[in-house]
Amino acid sequence: MLVMSEEVREALAAHRPVVALESTIIAHGLPRPRNLQVALELEDVVRQEGAVPATIAVLDGRAHVGLDKRQVERIANEEGIRKLGHRDLPLAVAAGVSGATTVSATALLASLAGVRVFATGGLGGVHREWTVTQDESADLGLLARTRITVVCAGVKSILDVPATLQRLETLGVAVAGYRTTHFPGFYLSDSGHPVDWTVESPVQVAEVMRAQDTLGGPESALVVAHPVPEDEQLDPELHARVLADALHACEEEGVIGQAVTPFLLDYLVRHTGGASLSANLAAVRGNVRLAARIAAAWAGA
């Protein structure tokens, strides 16, 4: 039920660099036709760095690691594409449906296929008002038991960042800032919260990955927190003001549960004139490029 593209299979067999990419951003994160353009652009970024892209999705009940252009177009344009976390995978496969994979599902399938490096925008995490809602992303628990390196721009700034960092520590997930001493804030270069470790190069990240394998222990992930460049981040004052308004609107409209994140993200896009989306895409492009360089260093380690 796990189908690898010929390109990905050959690259893994030859110990060449491969980078996993999620498909939720294609199906659910961007409007058409920009979603397809971005999906193909991100694959091109991986190739420019000498690595092989492995976009991951479920098509007709089969989990695919590596998509051809026609399959990417299906994810971008087909109606009824489900949004699949790792818990949904057995149900989707058994039902024969098609779905785009979130961070947790992508990380799991990539790991099963033997792909060690994964690039995404921002992780899920602990939601605000956790003491009331008990709402926590499945990303965290999955990363606690999956040996993969995730390059991200921190966690979405609509979440409770310090609580998420505490939860990652409790779960034993290693977190390192890439050329930064502070955890990035998704749209922002700096969330205001420090990280305990900093890595300075793709080679150093590969050394950490090798040390993980040598030491053994729990099969947990390595999170490489890579900030969006300051000149491409969302204006911090605009971010703070619009996010406060978004949280108030969410409460006023009674939005709860899984509907909260898409509501807040959509609010930010609309009330920043698209600037939040531009910052998001800048972060993703940078993460993908760095992930390809890490994969190359890992392949040559």
GROMACS .gro file of C-alpha atoms in nm:
model
  301
    1MET     CA    1   0.000   0.000   0.000
    2LEU     CA    2   0.308   0.227   0.018
    3VAL     CA    3   0.400   0.330  -0.336
    4MET     CA    4   0.731   0.503  -0.403
    5SER     CA    5   0.791   0.680  -0.730
    6GLU     CA    6   1.068   0.535  -0.944
    7GLU     CA    7   1.275   0.850  -0.895
    8VAL     CA    8   1.249   0.833  -0.515
    9ARG     CA    9   1.311   0.459  -0.505
   10GLU     CA   10   1.624   0.489  -0.719
   11ALA     CA   11   1.755   0.783  -0.517
   12LEU     CA   12   1.714   0.599  -0.187
   13ALA     CA   13   1.876   0.285  -0.327
   14ALA     CA   14   2.173   0.492  -0.443
   15HIS     CA   15   2.193   0.686  -0.113
   16ARG     CA   16   2.123   1.014  -0.289
   17PRO     CA   17   1.947   1.301  -0.105
   18VAL     CA   18   1.566   1.297  -0.084
   19VAL     CA   19   1.336   1.554   0.079
   20ALA     CA   20   0.979   1.477   0.185
   21LEU     CA   21   0.716   1.745   0.120
   22GLU     CA   22   0.363   1.755   0.259
   23SER     CA   23   0.060   1.791   0.032
   24THR     CA   24  -0.186   1.969   0.263
   25ILE     CA   25  -0.044   2.304   0.157
   26ILE     CA   26  -0.138   2.211  -0.201
   27ALA     CA   27  -0.493   2.091  -0.138
   28HIS     CA   28  -0.598   2.305   0.158
   29GLY     CA   29  -0.342   2.578   0.220
   30LEU     CA   30  -0.351   2.787  -0.095
   31PRO     CA   31  -0.609   2.906  -0.349
   32ARG     CA   32  -0.618   2.769  -0.702
   33PRO     CA   33  -0.424   2.798  -0.932
   34ARG     CA   34  -0.150   2.931  -0.704
   35ASN     CA   35  -0.144   2.604  -0.512
   36LEU     CA   36  -0.023   2.406  -0.814
   37GLN     CA   37   0.233   2.670  -0.902
   38VAL     CA   38   0.376   2.664  -0.550
   39ALA     CA   39   0.378   2.283  -0.536
   40LEU     CA   40   0.583   2.260  -0.856
   41GLU     CA   41   0.805   2.549  -0.746
   42LEU     CA   42   0.892   2.376  -0.418
   43GLU     CA   43   0.985   2.057  -0.601
   44ASP     CA   44   1.207   2.267  -0.830
   45VAL     CA   45   1.378   2.422  -0.527
   46VAL     CA   46   1.469   2.073  -0.404
   47ARG     CA   47   1.607   1.978  -0.746
   48GLN     CA   48   1.811   2.298  -0.770
   49GLU     CA   49   1.996   2.183  -0.458
   50GLY     CA   50   2.071   1.843  -0.610
   51ALA     CA   51   1.811   1.646  -0.414
   52VAL     CA   52   1.498   1.452  -0.513
   53PRO     CA   53   1.156   1.582  -0.400
   54ALA     CA   54   0.915   1.330  -0.249
   55THR     CA   55   0.576   1.496  -0.225
   56ILE     CA   56   0.351   1.266  -0.020
   57ALA     CA   57  -0.023   1.203  -0.054
   58VAL     CA   58  -0.284   0.927  -0.057
   59LEU     CA   59  -0.444   0.860  -0.396
   60ASP     CA   60  -0.728   0.613  -0.437
   61GLY     CA   61  -0.638   0.440  -0.113
   62ARG     CA   62  -0.265   0.408  -0.183
   63ALA     CA   63  -0.003   0.607   0.003
   64HIS     CA   64   0.241   0.766  -0.242
   65VAL     CA   65   0.591   0.885  -0.159
   66GLY     CA   66   0.684   1.092  -0.462
   67LEU     CA   67   0.427   1.220  -0.709
   68ASP     CA   68   0.448   1.284  -1.081
   69LYS     CA   69   0.309   1.605  -1.227
   70ARG     CA   70  -0.030   1.452  -1.307
   71GLN     CA   71  -0.067   1.332  -0.949
   72VAL     CA   72   0.032   1.674  -0.810
   73GLU     CA   73  -0.234   1.826  -1.036
   74ARG     CA   74  -0.492   1.587  -0.890
   75ILE     CA   75  -0.410   1.697  -0.536
   76ALA     CA   76  -0.423   2.063  -0.643
   77ASN     CA   77  -0.741   2.056  -0.848
   78GLU     CA   78  -0.957   1.755  -0.764
   79GLU     CA   79  -1.268   1.810  -0.553
   80GLY     CA   80  -1.312   1.607  -0.237
   81ILE     CA   81  -0.945   1.568  -0.142
   82ARG     CA   82  -0.947   1.483   0.228
   83LYS     CA   83  -0.709   1.627   0.487
   84LEU     CA   84  -0.528   1.333   0.647
   85GLY     CA   85  -0.340   1.317   0.974
   86HIS     CA   86  -0.152   1.000   1.063
   87ARG     CA   87  -0.453   0.860   1.251
   88ASP     CA   88  -0.659   0.886   0.931
   89LEU     CA   89  -0.424   0.685   0.712
   90PRO     CA   90  -0.565   0.333   0.780
   91LEU     CA   91  -0.920   0.461   0.729
   92ALA     CA   92  -0.829   0.640   0.406
   93VAL     CA   93  -0.645   0.339   0.268
   94ALA     CA   94  -0.924   0.097   0.356
   95ALA     CA   95  -1.187   0.329   0.208
   96GLY     CA   96  -0.990   0.385  -0.111
   97VAL     CA   97  -1.012   0.764  -0.084
   98SER     CA   98  -0.767   1.037  -0.183
   99GLY     CA   99  -0.623   1.282   0.065
  100ALA     CA  100  -0.350   1.535   0.130
  101THR     CA  101  -0.115   1.458   0.415
  102THR     CA  102  -0.054   1.686   0.713
  103VAL     CA  103   0.277   1.710   0.899
  104SER     CA  104   0.210   1.400   1.109
  105ALA     CA  105   0.099   1.182   0.816
  106THR     CA  106   0.382   1.304   0.594
  107ALA     CA  107   0.643   1.240   0.863
  108LEU     CA  108   0.512   0.890   0.926
  109LEU     CA  109   0.498   0.788   0.559
  110ALA     CA  110   0.836   0.944   0.486
  111SER     CA  111   0.991   0.752   0.774
  112LEU     CA  112   0.833   0.425   0.659
  113ALA     CA  113   0.979   0.482   0.314
  114GLY     CA  114   1.326   0.556   0.450
  115VAL     CA  115   1.324   0.932   0.380
  116ARG     CA  116   1.502   1.104   0.665
  117VAL     CA  117   1.453   1.477   0.592
  118PHE     CA  118   1.119   1.659   0.571
  119ALA     CA  119   1.047   2.026   0.499
  120THR     CA  120   0.730   2.206   0.601
  121GLY     CA  121   0.610   2.556   0.694
  122GLY     CA  122   0.522   2.541   1.061
  123LEU     CA  123   0.444   2.260   1.302
  124GLY     CA  124   0.120   2.220   1.491
  125GLY     CA  125   0.142   2.250   1.865
  126VAL     CA  126  -0.038   2.328   2.188
  127HIS     CA  127  -0.338   2.554   2.133
  128ARG     CA  128  -0.416   2.859   2.341
  129GLU     CA  129  -0.657   2.790   2.628
  130TRP     CA  130  -0.522   2.435   2.642
  131THR     CA  131  -0.626   2.403   3.007
  132VAL     CA  132  -0.987   2.439   2.892
  133THR     CA  133  -0.988   2.272   2.550
  134GLN     CA  134  -0.711   2.011   2.587
  135ASP     CA  135  -0.640   2.084   2.219
  136GLU     CA  136  -0.295   1.971   2.107
  137SER     CA  137  -0.174   1.888   1.758
  138ALA     CA  138  -0.109   1.525   1.673
  139ASP     CA  139   0.221   1.643   1.524
  140LEU     CA  140   0.388   1.648   1.865
  141GLY     CA  141   0.311   1.292   1.971
  142LEU     CA  142   0.402   1.154   1.628
  143LEU     CA  143   0.737   1.334   1.627
  144ALA     CA  144   0.811   1.186   1.969
  145ARG     CA  145   0.819   0.838   1.815
  146THR     CA  146   0.938   0.895   1.458
  147ARG     CA  147   1.303   0.926   1.357
  148ILE     CA  148   1.294   1.208   1.104
  149THR     CA  149   1.448   1.553   1.072
  150VAL     CA  150   1.188   1.826   1.024
  151VAL     CA  151   1.290   2.167   0.893
  152CYS     CA  152   1.024   2.422   0.988
  153ALA     CA  153   0.973   2.788   1.078
  154GLY     CA  154   0.872   2.699   1.431
  155VAL     CA  155   0.505   2.650   1.512
  156LYS     CA  156   0.213   2.855   1.388
  157SER     CA  157   0.205   3.183   1.578
  158ILE     CA  158  -0.165   3.140   1.655
  159LEU     CA  159  -0.063   2.866   1.901
  160ASP     CA  160   0.078   2.875   2.252
  161VAL     CA  161   0.448   2.880   2.166
  162PRO     CA  162   0.602   2.841   2.515
  163ALA     CA  163   0.361   2.560   2.600
  164THR     CA  164   0.450   2.387   2.273
  165LEU     CA  165   0.823   2.412   2.347
  166GLN     CA  166   0.761   2.271   2.694
  167ARG     CA  167   0.558   1.986   2.545
  168LEU     CA  168   0.833   1.904   2.294
  169GLU     CA  169   1.081   1.890   2.581
  170THR     CA  170   0.853   1.660   2.781
  171LEU     CA  171   0.811   1.432   2.482
  172GLY     CA  172   1.186   1.415   2.424
  173VAL     CA  173   1.187   1.579   2.080
  174ALA     CA  174   1.520   1.752   2.008
  175VAL     CA  175   1.488   2.115   1.894
  176ALA     CA  176   1.770   2.325   1.749
  177GLY     CA  177   1.760   2.674   1.605
  178TYR     CA  178   1.930   2.711   1.269
  179ARG     CA  179   2.175   3.001   1.305
  180THR     CA  180   1.951   3.149   1.573
  181THR     CA  181   1.929   3.140   1.951
  182HIS     CA  182   1.553   3.201   1.946
  183PHE     CA  183   1.265   2.988   1.829
  184PRO     CA  184   1.110   3.135   1.514
  185GLY     CA  185   0.746   3.239   1.510
  186PHE     CA  186   0.628   3.108   1.173
  187TYR     CA  187   0.535   3.444   1.016
  188LEU     CA  188   0.797   3.609   1.240
  189SER     CA  189   1.171   3.553   1.260
  190ASP     CA  190   1.161   3.545   1.640
  191SER     CA  191   0.882   3.423   1.866
  192GLY     CA  192   1.054   3.579   2.165
  193HIS     CA  193   1.137   3.241   2.319
  194PRO     CA  194   1.492   3.100   2.333
  195VAL     CA  195   1.615   2.760   2.219
  196ASP     CA  196   1.878   2.564   2.408
  197TRP     CA  197   2.076   2.454   2.103
  198THR     CA  198   2.190   2.617   1.780
  199VAL     CA  199   2.324   2.451   1.464
  200GLU     CA  200   2.519   2.649   1.207
  201SER     CA  201   2.534   2.435   0.892
  202PRO     CA  202   2.373   2.143   0.708
  203VAL     CA  203   2.681   1.937   0.791
  204GLN     CA  204   2.632   2.002   1.162
  205VAL     CA  205   2.267   1.896   1.135
  206ALA     CA  206   2.379   1.573   0.964
  207GLU     CA  207   2.624   1.515   1.252
  208VAL     CA  208   2.337   1.545   1.501
  209MET     CA  209   2.134   1.298   1.295
  210ARG     CA  210   2.425   1.054   1.293
  211ALA     CA  211   2.464   1.097   1.670
  212GLN     CA  212   2.094   1.016   1.715
  213ASP     CA  213   2.146   0.686   1.535
  214THR     CA  214   2.469   0.604   1.716
  215LEU     CA  215   2.325   0.669   2.061
  216GLY     CA  216   2.006   0.474   1.995
  217GLY     CA  217   1.726   0.537   2.241
  218PRO     CA  218   1.374   0.650   2.154
  219GLU     CA  219   1.299   0.692   1.783
  220SER     CA  220   1.221   1.062   1.817
  221ALA     CA  221   1.255   1.343   1.566
  222LEU     CA  222   1.496   1.632   1.530
  223VAL     CA  223   1.329   1.969   1.475
  224VAL     CA  224   1.545   2.222   1.292
  225ALA     CA  225   1.383   2.560   1.355
  226HIS     CA  226   1.469   2.786   1.062
  227PRO     CA  227   1.348   3.147   1.083
  228VAL     CA  228   1.201   3.334   0.789
  229PRO     CA  229   1.441   3.616   0.689
  230GLU     CA  230   1.365   3.940   0.873
  231ASP     CA  231   1.310   4.129   0.548
  232GLU     CA  232   1.043   3.875   0.447
  233GLN     CA  233   0.865   3.833   0.780
  234LEU     CA  234   0.523   3.976   0.857
  235ASP     CA  235   0.547   4.315   1.027
  236PRO     CA  236   0.548   4.224   1.400
  237GLU     CA  237   0.314   4.508   1.501
  238LEU     CA  238   0.066   4.421   1.227
  239HIS     CA  239   0.088   4.055   1.329
  240ALA     CA  240   0.019   4.130   1.695
  241ARG     CA  241  -0.276   4.357   1.619
  242VAL     CA  242  -0.444   4.131   1.364
  243LEU     CA  243  -0.388   3.816   1.569
  244ALA     CA  244  -0.551   3.979   1.873
  245ASP     CA  245  -0.848   4.075   1.655
  246ALA     CA  246  -0.863   3.724   1.509
  247LEU     CA  247  -0.869   3.560   1.851
  248HIS     CA  248  -1.148   3.795   1.959
  249ALA     CA  249  -1.347   3.720   1.641
  250CYS     CA  250  -1.298   3.348   1.697
  251GLU     CA  251  -1.445   3.374   2.046
  252GLU     CA  252  -1.730   3.600   1.934
  253GLU     CA  253  -1.831   3.361   1.654
  254GLY     CA  254  -1.805   3.051   1.873
  255VAL     CA  255  -1.545   2.879   1.656
  256ILE     CA  256  -1.406   2.573   1.836
  257GLY     CA  257  -1.205   2.255   1.781
  258GLN     CA  258  -1.047   2.180   1.444
  259ALA     CA  259  -1.215   2.486   1.294
  260VAL     CA  260  -1.005   2.728   1.501
  261THR     CA  261  -0.676   2.702   1.308
  262PRO     CA  262  -0.817   2.752   0.956
  263PHE     CA  263  -1.038   3.035   1.087
  264LEU     CA  264  -0.744   3.221   1.239
  265LEU     CA  265  -0.512   3.164   0.943
  266ASP     CA  266  -0.777   3.283   0.699
  267TYR     CA  267  -0.844   3.589   0.916
  268LEU     CA  268  -0.475   3.675   0.912
  269VAL     CA  269  -0.454   3.646   0.533
  270ARG     CA  270  -0.760   3.867   0.480
  271HIS     CA  271  -0.672   4.133   0.735
  272THR     CA  272  -0.304   4.166   0.645
  273GLY     CA  273  -0.377   4.213   0.277
  274GLY     CA  274  -0.213   3.879   0.197
  275ALA     CA  275   0.111   3.972   0.376
  276SER     CA  276   0.081   3.673   0.612
  277LEU     CA  277   0.056   3.439   0.313
  278SER     CA  278   0.364   3.596   0.156
  279ALA     CA  279   0.559   3.545   0.479
  280ASN     CA  280   0.434   3.187   0.501
  281LEU     CA  281   0.552   3.108   0.147
  282ALA     CA  282   0.888   3.277   0.209
  283ALA     CA  283   0.934   3.055   0.514
  284VAL     CA  284   0.838   2.739   0.324
  285ARG     CA  285   1.076   2.815   0.036
  286GLY     CA  286   1.362   2.874   0.276
  287ASN     CA  287   1.285   2.558   0.471
  288VAL     CA  288   1.271   2.346   0.156
  289ARG     CA  289   1.604   2.481   0.035
  290LEU     CA  290   1.769   2.418   0.373
  291ALA     CA  291   1.615   2.069   0.394
  292ALA     CA  292   1.765   1.981   0.055
  293ARG     CA  293   2.108   2.092   0.172
  294ILE     CA  294   2.070   1.890   0.492
  295ALA     CA  295   1.963   1.585   0.292
  296ALA     CA  296   2.272   1.627   0.073
  297ALA     CA  297   2.496   1.650   0.381
  298TRP     CA  298   2.323   1.345   0.529
  299ALA     CA  299   2.365   1.145   0.207
  300GLY     CA  300   2.734   1.227   0.205
  301ALA     CA  301   2.788   1.159   0.574
   0.00000   0.00000   0.00000
